[in-house]
Short mmCIF file of C-alpha atoms in Angstrom, two decimals:
data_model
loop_
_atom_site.label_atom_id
_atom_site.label_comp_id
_atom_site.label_asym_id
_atom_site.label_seq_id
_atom_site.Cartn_x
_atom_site.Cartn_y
_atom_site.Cartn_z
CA UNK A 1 66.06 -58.51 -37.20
CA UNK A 2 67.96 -56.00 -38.95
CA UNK A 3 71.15 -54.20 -37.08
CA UNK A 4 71.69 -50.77 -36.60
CA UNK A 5 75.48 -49.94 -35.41
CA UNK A 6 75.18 -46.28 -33.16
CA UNK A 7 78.39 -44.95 -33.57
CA UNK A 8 79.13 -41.84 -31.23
CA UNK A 9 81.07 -40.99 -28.46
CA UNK A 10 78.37 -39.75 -26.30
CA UNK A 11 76.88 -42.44 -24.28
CA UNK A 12 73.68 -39.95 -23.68
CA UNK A 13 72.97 -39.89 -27.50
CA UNK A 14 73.82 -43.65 -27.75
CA UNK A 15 70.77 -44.60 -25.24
CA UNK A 16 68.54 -42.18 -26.68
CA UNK A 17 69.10 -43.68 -30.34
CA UNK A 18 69.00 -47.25 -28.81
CA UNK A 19 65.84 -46.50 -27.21
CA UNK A 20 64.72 -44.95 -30.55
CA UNK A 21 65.47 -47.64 -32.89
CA UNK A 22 64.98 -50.57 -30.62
CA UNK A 23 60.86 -49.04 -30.90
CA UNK A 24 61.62 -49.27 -34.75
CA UNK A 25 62.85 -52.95 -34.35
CA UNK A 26 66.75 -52.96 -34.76
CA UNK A 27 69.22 -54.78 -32.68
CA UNK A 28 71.08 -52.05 -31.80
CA UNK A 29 75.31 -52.50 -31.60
CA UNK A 30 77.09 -49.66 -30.65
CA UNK A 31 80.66 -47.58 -30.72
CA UNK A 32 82.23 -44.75 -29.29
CA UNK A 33 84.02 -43.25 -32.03
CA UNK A 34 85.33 -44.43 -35.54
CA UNK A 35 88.33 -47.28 -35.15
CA UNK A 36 85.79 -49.27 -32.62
CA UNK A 37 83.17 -48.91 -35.76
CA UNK A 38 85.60 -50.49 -37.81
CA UNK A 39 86.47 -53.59 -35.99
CA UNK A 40 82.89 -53.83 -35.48
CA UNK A 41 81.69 -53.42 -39.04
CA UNK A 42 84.40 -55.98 -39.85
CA UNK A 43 83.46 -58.82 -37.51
CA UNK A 44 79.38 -58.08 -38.80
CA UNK A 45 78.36 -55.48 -41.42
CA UNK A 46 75.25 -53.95 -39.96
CA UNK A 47 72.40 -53.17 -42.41
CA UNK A 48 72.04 -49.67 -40.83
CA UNK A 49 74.68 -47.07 -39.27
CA UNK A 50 73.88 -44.31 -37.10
CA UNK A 51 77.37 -41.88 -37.45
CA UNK A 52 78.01 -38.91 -35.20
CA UNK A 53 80.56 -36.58 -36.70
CA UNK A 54 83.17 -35.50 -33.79
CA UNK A 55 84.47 -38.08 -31.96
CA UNK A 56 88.39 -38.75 -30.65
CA UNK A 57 90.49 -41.17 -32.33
CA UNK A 58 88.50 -41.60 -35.74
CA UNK A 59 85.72 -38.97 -36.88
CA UNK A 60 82.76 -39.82 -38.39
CA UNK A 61 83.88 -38.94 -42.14
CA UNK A 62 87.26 -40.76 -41.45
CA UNK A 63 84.95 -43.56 -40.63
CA UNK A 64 82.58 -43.20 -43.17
CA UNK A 65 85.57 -43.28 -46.24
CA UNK A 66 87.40 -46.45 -44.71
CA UNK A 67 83.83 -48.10 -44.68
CA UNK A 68 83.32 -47.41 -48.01
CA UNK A 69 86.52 -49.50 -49.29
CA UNK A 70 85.58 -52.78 -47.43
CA UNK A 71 84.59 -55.60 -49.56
CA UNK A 72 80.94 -54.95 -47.98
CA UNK A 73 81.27 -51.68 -46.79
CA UNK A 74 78.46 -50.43 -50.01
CA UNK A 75 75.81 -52.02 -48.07
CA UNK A 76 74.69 -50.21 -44.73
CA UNK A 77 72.38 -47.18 -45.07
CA UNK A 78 74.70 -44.66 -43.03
CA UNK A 79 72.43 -41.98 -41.68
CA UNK A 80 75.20 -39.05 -40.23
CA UNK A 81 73.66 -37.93 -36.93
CA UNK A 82 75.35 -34.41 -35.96
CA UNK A 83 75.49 -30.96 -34.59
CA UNK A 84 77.04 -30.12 -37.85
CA UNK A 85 73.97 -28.32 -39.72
CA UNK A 86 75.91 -26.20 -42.32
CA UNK A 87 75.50 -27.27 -45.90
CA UNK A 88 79.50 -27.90 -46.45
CA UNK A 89 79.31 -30.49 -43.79
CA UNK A 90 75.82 -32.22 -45.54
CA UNK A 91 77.54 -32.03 -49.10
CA UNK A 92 81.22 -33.73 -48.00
CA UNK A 93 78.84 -36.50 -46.20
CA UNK A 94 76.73 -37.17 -49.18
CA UNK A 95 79.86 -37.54 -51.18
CA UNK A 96 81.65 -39.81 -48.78
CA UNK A 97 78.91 -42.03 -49.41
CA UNK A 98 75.85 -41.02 -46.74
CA UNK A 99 72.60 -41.90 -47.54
CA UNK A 100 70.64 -39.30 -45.11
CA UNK A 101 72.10 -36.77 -43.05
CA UNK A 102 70.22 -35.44 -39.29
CA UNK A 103 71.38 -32.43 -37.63
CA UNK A 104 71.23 -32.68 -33.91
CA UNK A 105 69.18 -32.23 -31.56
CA UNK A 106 66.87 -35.10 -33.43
CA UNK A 107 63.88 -36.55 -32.32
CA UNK A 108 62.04 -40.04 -32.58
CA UNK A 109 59.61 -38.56 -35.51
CA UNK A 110 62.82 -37.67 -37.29
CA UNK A 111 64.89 -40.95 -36.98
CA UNK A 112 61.99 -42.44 -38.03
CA UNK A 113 61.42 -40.63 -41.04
CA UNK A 114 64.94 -40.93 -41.89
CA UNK A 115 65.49 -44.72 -41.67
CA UNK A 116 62.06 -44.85 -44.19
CA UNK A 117 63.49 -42.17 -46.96
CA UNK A 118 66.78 -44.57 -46.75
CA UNK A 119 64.08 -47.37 -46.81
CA UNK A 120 65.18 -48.97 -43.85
CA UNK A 121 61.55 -48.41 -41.83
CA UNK A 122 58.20 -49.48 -43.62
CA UNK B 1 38.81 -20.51 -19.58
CA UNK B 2 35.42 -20.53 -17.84
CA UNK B 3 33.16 -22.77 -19.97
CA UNK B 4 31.23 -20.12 -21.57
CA UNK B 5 34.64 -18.48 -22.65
CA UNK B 6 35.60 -21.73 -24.70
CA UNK B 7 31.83 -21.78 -26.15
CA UNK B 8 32.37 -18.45 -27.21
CA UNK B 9 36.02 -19.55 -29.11
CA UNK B 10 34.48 -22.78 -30.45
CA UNK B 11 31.54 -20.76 -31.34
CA UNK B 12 33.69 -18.53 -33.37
CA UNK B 13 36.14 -20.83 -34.92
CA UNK B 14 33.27 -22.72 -36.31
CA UNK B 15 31.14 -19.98 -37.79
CA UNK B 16 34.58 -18.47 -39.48
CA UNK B 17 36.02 -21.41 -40.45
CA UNK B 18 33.79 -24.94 -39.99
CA UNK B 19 36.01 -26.28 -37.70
CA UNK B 20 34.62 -28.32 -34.98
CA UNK B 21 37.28 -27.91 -31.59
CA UNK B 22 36.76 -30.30 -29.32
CA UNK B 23 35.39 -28.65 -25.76
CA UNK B 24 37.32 -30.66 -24.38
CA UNK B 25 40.76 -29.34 -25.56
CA UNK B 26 40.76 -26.01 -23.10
CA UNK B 27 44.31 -26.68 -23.26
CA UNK B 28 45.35 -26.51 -26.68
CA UNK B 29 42.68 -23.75 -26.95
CA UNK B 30 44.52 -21.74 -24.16
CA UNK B 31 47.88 -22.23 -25.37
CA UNK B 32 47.22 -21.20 -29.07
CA UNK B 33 45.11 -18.09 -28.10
CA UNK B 34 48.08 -16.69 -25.61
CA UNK B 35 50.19 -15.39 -27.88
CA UNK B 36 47.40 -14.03 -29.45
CA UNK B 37 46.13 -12.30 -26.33
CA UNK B 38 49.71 -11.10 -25.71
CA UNK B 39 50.15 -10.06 -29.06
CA UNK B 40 47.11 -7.54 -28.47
CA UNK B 41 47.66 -6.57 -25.79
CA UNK B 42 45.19 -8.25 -23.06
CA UNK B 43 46.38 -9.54 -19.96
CA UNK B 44 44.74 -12.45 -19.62
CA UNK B 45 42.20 -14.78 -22.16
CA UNK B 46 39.13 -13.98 -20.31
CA UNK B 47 39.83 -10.73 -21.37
CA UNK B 48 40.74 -11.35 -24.81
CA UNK B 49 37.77 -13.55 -25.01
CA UNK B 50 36.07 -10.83 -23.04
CA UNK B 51 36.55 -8.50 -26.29
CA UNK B 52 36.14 -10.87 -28.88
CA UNK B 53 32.32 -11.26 -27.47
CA UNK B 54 31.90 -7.39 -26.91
CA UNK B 55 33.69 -5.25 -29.50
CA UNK B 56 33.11 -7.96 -32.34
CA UNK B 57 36.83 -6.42 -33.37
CA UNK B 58 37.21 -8.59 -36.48
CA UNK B 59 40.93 -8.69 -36.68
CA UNK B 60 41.02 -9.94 -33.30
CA UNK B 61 37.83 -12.46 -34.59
CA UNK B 62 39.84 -13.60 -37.18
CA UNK B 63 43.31 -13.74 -35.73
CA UNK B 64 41.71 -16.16 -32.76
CA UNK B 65 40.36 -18.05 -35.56
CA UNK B 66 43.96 -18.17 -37.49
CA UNK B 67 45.21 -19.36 -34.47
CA UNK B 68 43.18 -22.42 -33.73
CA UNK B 69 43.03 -23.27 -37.55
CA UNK B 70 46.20 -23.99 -38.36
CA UNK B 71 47.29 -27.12 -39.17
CA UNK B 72 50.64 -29.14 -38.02
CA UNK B 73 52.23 -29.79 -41.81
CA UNK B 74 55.63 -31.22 -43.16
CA UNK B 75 57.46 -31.58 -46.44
CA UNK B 76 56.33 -34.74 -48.00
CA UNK B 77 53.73 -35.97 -45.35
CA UNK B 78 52.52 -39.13 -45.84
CA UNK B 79 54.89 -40.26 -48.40
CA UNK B 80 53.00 -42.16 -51.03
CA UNK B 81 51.05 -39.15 -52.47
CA UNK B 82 53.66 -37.35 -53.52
CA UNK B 83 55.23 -40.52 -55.27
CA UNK B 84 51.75 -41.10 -56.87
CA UNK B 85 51.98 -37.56 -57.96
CA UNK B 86 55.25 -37.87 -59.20
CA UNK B 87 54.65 -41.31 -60.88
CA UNK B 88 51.76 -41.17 -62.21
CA UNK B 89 49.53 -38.04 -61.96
CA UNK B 90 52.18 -35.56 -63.23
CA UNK B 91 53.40 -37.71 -66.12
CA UNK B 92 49.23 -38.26 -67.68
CA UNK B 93 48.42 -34.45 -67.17
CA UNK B 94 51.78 -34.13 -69.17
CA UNK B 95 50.52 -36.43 -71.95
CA UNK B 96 47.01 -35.62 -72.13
CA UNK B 97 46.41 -31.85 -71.70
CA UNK B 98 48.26 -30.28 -75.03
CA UNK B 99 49.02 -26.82 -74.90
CA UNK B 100 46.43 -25.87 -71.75
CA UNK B 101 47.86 -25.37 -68.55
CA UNK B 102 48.17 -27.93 -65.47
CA UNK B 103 46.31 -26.45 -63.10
CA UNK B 104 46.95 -27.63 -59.32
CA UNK B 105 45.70 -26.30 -56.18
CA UNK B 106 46.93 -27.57 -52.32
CA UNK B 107 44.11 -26.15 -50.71
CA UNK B 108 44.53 -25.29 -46.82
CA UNK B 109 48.51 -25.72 -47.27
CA UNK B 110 49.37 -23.92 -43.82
CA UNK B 111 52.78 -22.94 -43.81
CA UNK B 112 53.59 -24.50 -47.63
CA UNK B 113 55.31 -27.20 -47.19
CA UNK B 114 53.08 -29.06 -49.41
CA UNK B 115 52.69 -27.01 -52.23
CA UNK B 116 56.29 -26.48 -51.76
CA UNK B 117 57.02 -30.43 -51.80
CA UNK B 118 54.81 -30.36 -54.91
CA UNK B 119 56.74 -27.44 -56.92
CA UNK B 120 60.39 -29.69 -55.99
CA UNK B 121 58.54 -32.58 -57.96
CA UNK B 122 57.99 -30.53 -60.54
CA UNK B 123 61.20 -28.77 -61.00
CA UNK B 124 63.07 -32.31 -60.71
CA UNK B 125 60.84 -33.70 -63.02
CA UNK B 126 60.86 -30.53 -65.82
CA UNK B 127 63.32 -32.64 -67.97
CA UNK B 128 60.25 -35.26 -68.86
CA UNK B 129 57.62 -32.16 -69.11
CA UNK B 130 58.32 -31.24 -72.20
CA UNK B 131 57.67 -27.94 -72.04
CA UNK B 132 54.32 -28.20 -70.61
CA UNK B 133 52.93 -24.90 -68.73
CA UNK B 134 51.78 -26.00 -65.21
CA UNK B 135 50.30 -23.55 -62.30
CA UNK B 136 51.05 -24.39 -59.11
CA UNK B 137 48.50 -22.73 -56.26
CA UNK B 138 48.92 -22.16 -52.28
CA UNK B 139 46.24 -21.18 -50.33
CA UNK B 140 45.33 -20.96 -46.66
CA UNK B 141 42.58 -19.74 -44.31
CA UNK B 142 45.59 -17.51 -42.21
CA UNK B 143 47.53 -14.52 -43.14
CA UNK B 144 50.24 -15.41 -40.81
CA UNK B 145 50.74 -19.01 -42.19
CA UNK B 146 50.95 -17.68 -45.69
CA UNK B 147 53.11 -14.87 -44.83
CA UNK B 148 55.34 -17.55 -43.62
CA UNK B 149 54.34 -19.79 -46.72
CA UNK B 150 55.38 -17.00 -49.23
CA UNK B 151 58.79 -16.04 -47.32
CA UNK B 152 60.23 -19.80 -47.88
CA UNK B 153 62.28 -19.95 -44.81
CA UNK B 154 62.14 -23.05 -42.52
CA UNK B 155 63.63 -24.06 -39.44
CA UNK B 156 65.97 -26.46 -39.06
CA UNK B 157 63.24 -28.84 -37.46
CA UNK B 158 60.81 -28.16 -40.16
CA UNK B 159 63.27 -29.41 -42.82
CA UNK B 160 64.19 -32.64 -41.40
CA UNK B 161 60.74 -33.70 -41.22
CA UNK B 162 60.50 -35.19 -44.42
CA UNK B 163 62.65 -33.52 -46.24
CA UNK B 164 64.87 -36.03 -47.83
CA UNK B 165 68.55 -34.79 -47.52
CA UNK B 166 69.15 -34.77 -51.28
CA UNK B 167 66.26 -32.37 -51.61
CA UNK B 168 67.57 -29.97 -48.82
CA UNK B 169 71.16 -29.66 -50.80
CA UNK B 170 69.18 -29.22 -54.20
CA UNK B 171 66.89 -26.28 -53.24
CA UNK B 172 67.78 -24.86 -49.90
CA UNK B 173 70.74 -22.78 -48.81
CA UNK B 174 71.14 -21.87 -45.40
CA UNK B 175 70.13 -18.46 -44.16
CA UNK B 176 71.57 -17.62 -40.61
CA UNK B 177 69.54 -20.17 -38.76
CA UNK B 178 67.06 -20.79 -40.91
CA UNK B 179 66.59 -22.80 -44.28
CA UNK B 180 65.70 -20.30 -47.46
CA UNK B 181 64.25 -22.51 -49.89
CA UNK B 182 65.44 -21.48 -53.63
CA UNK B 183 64.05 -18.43 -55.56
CA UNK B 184 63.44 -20.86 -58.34
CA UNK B 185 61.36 -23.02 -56.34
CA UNK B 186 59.73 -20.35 -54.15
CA UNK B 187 58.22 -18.78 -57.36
CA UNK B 188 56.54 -21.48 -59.07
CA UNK B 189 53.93 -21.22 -56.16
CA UNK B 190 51.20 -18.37 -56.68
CA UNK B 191 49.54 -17.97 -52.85
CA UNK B 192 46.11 -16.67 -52.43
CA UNK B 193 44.10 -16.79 -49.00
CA UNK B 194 41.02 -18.42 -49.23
CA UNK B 195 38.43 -19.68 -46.67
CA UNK B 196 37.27 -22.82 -48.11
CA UNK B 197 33.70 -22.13 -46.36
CA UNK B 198 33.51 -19.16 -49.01
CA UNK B 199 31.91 -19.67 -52.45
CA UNK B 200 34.89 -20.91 -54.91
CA UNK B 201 33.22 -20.65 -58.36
CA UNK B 202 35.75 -17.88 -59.19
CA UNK B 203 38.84 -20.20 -58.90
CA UNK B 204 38.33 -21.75 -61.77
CA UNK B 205 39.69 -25.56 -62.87
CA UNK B 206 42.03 -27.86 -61.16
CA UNK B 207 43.11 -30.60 -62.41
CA UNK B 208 44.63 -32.18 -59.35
CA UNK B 209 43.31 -30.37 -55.70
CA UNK B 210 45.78 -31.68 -52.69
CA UNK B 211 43.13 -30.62 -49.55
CA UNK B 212 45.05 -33.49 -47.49
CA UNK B 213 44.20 -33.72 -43.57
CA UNK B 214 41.85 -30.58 -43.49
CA UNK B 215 38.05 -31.92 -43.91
CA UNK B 216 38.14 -34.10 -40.65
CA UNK B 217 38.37 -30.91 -38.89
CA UNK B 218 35.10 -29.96 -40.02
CA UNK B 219 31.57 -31.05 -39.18
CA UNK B 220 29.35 -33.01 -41.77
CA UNK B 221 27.55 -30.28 -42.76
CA UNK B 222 30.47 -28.41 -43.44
CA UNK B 223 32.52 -31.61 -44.98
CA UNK B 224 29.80 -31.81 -47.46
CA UNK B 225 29.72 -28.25 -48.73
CA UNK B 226 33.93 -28.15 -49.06
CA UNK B 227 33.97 -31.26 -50.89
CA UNK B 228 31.08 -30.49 -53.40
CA UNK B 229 32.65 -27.40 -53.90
CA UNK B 230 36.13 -28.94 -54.65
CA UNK B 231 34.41 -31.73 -56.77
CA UNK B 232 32.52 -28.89 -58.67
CA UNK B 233 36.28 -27.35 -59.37
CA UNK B 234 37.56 -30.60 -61.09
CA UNK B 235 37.02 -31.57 -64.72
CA UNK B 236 36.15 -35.00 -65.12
CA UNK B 237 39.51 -36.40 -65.26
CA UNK B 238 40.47 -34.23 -62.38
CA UNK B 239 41.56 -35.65 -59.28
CA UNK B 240 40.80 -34.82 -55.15
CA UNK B 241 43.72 -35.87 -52.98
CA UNK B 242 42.74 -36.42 -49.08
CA UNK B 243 44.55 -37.15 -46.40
CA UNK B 244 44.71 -40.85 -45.50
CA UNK B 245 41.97 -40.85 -42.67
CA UNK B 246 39.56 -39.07 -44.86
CA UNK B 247 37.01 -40.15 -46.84
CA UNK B 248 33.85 -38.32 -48.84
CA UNK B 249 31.97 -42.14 -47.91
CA UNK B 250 28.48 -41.18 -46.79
CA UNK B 251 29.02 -37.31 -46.85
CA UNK B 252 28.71 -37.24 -50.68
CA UNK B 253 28.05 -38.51 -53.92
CA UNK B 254 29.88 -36.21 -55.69
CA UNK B 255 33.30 -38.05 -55.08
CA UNK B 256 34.46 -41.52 -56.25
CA UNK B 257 37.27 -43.51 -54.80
CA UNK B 258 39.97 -44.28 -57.42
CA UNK B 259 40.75 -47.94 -57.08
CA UNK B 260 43.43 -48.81 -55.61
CA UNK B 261 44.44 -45.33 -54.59
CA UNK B 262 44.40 -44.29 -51.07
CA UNK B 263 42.91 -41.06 -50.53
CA UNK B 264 42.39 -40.28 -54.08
CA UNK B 265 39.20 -39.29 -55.44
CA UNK B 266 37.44 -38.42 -58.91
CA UNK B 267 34.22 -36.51 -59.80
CA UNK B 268 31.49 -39.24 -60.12
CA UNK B 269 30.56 -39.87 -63.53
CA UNK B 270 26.53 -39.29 -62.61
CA UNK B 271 27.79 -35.91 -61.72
CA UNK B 272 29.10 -35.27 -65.12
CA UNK B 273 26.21 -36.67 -66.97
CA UNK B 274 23.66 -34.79 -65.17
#
């Protein structure tokens, strides 16, 4: 079973996405902001990462840059999952390394199709 | 709605447009035809309906129709015909038709996201076109969907559903609250409204016809006559894409599956020899 790591420091949005993806088949793990996504991706690199952008101690992009210069950090599909819906936000992401990008408020239908255009969902 | 009120809307629809709603769907009739009603002016759908069976007032015939027509669309839907177009359709009408143009039509597009999807395949693909002229058509039984079509802005909604991300940073900028798709994009669609009950001899050739998710709102009768007409509009390497549900098995001869192609259908050779 493939492992999607929800990342944000809303615990609302973390049960919604859990619900959501768990229906897709993940095992879901689960952080509340950047530093705890870290440690986690360290201990086990999850195949998929769900990444709000604002949280307290590390953001999202922080987050997103350190991942990128693990050993292993290339390989989860990191799908940015934010209230941040102007295009300056989308381009930084895609050049920090995201593969898809979801501006909040998000739906099942739109997870869905996400995780399949990052090929993650069959 | 009293029965004979949703007779009298089904009754309509149908004649107009040869779709078949289901009597029982009062709701989805009623909450479609409000804003219609309000829009008017009535206070109420019996009297909307009320005036649609008296004064015969075709703008009001035609906007109820509009209204219960239209179709729930998204960039990309479906995924795999667009990376059949892409991958193989695009790139053989680019090799075999010479200096003639590629004619394609997405027939009953709605609010354009498909012809739309198709025209971003195209521009990322002009590189390996080499120069080849193609004509890209939009067409739609409603005035209001096309309006909407032709204007190229999309909510926020609308472009994440199927939209890949790349796509929305190549050819959208963002426009207040809305998504503008590009200029460049925007104009390589040509937008015509056209009932596909109607005779459609005057169109002319296509060589690919997207009509995806549209005939299984019809009856048989009707299914028939739309997809002998689109047949009729294909040369004989032209190519009928359906939606993934659909199928011309038992409605007509004048379609053949390609193999191995979901959804995908050629003129039948018998049809070309007689």
């Amino acid at each position: 079973m493939k492992t999607c790591l929800v990342v944000d420091d809303s615990r609302v949005i973390r049960k919604v996405a859990r619900r959501i993806l768990e229906e897709l088949g993940f095992e879901i793990a689960e952080a509340s902001d950047g530093m705890e996504a870290i440690a986690w991706c360290r201990t086990a690199m999850p195949e998929a990462i769900l990444l709000d952008w604002n949280m307290p101690v590390m953001d999202g992009i922080t987050f997103l840059r350190e991942l990128r210069k693990e050993p292993d950090g290339h390989e989860p599909v990191v799908v940015f999952c934010t209230v941040e819906n102007d295009m300056e936000h989308i381009v930084a992401a895609l050049e920090a390394g995201a593969d898809e990008y979801i501006m909040k408020p998000f739906d099942g239908d739109i997870l869905e199709a996400k995780l399949t255009e990052a090929g993650l969902v069959t | 709605m009293r029965p004979e009120d949703v007779e009298t809307v089904r009754s309509l629809v149908h004649a107009r447009s040869g779709v078949v709603i289901d009597p029982g769907k009062t709701y989805q009739i009623e909450t479609r035809l409000a804003p219609v009603a309000r829009r008017a002016g009535f206070a109420s759908l019996p009297d909307l309906v009320q005036a649609i069976r008296v004064q015969r007032d075709e703008k009001l015939m035609w906007a109820a129709t509009e209204a219960l027509t239209s179709n729930e669309t998204c960039f990309f839907r479906d995924r795999v015909p667009f990376a059949q177009f892409r991958e193989e359709m695009l790139p053989e009408l680019v090799a075999g038709r010479g200096e003639r143009p590629i004619r394609i039509w997405s027939a009953a597009c709605a609010t354009g996201q498909e012809p739309y999807s198709l025209a971003m395949i195209i521009d990322d693909e002009r590189a390996k076109l080499h120069g080849a002229r193609i004509e890209l058509f939009g067409s739609d039984i409603s005035e209001r969907s096309l309006e909407k079509a032709q204007s190229g802005l999309y909510t926020q909604f609308e472009v994440q559903r199927g939209l890949p991300i790349r796509l929305l940073v190549r050819h959208f900028e963002k426009a207040d609250e809305m998504w503008a798709l590009s200029p460049r994009v925007r104009q390589m669609v040509r937008w015509r409204r056209i009932n596909l009950l109607a005779d459609l001899r005057g169109l002319g050739q296509f060589d690919v016809i997207f009509c995806r998710n549209v005939i299984s709102g019809f009856d048989e009768p009707t299914r028939r006559r739309v997809l002998d007409q689109l047949a009729r509009a294909l040369p004989d390497d032209g190519r009928l894409v359906l939606g993934f549900d659909e199928t011309v098995s038992g409605v007509t001869d004048a379609l053949t599956p390609v193999a191995g192609r979901r959804g995908v259908y050629a003129p039948t050779p018998a049809r070309i020899a007689a």
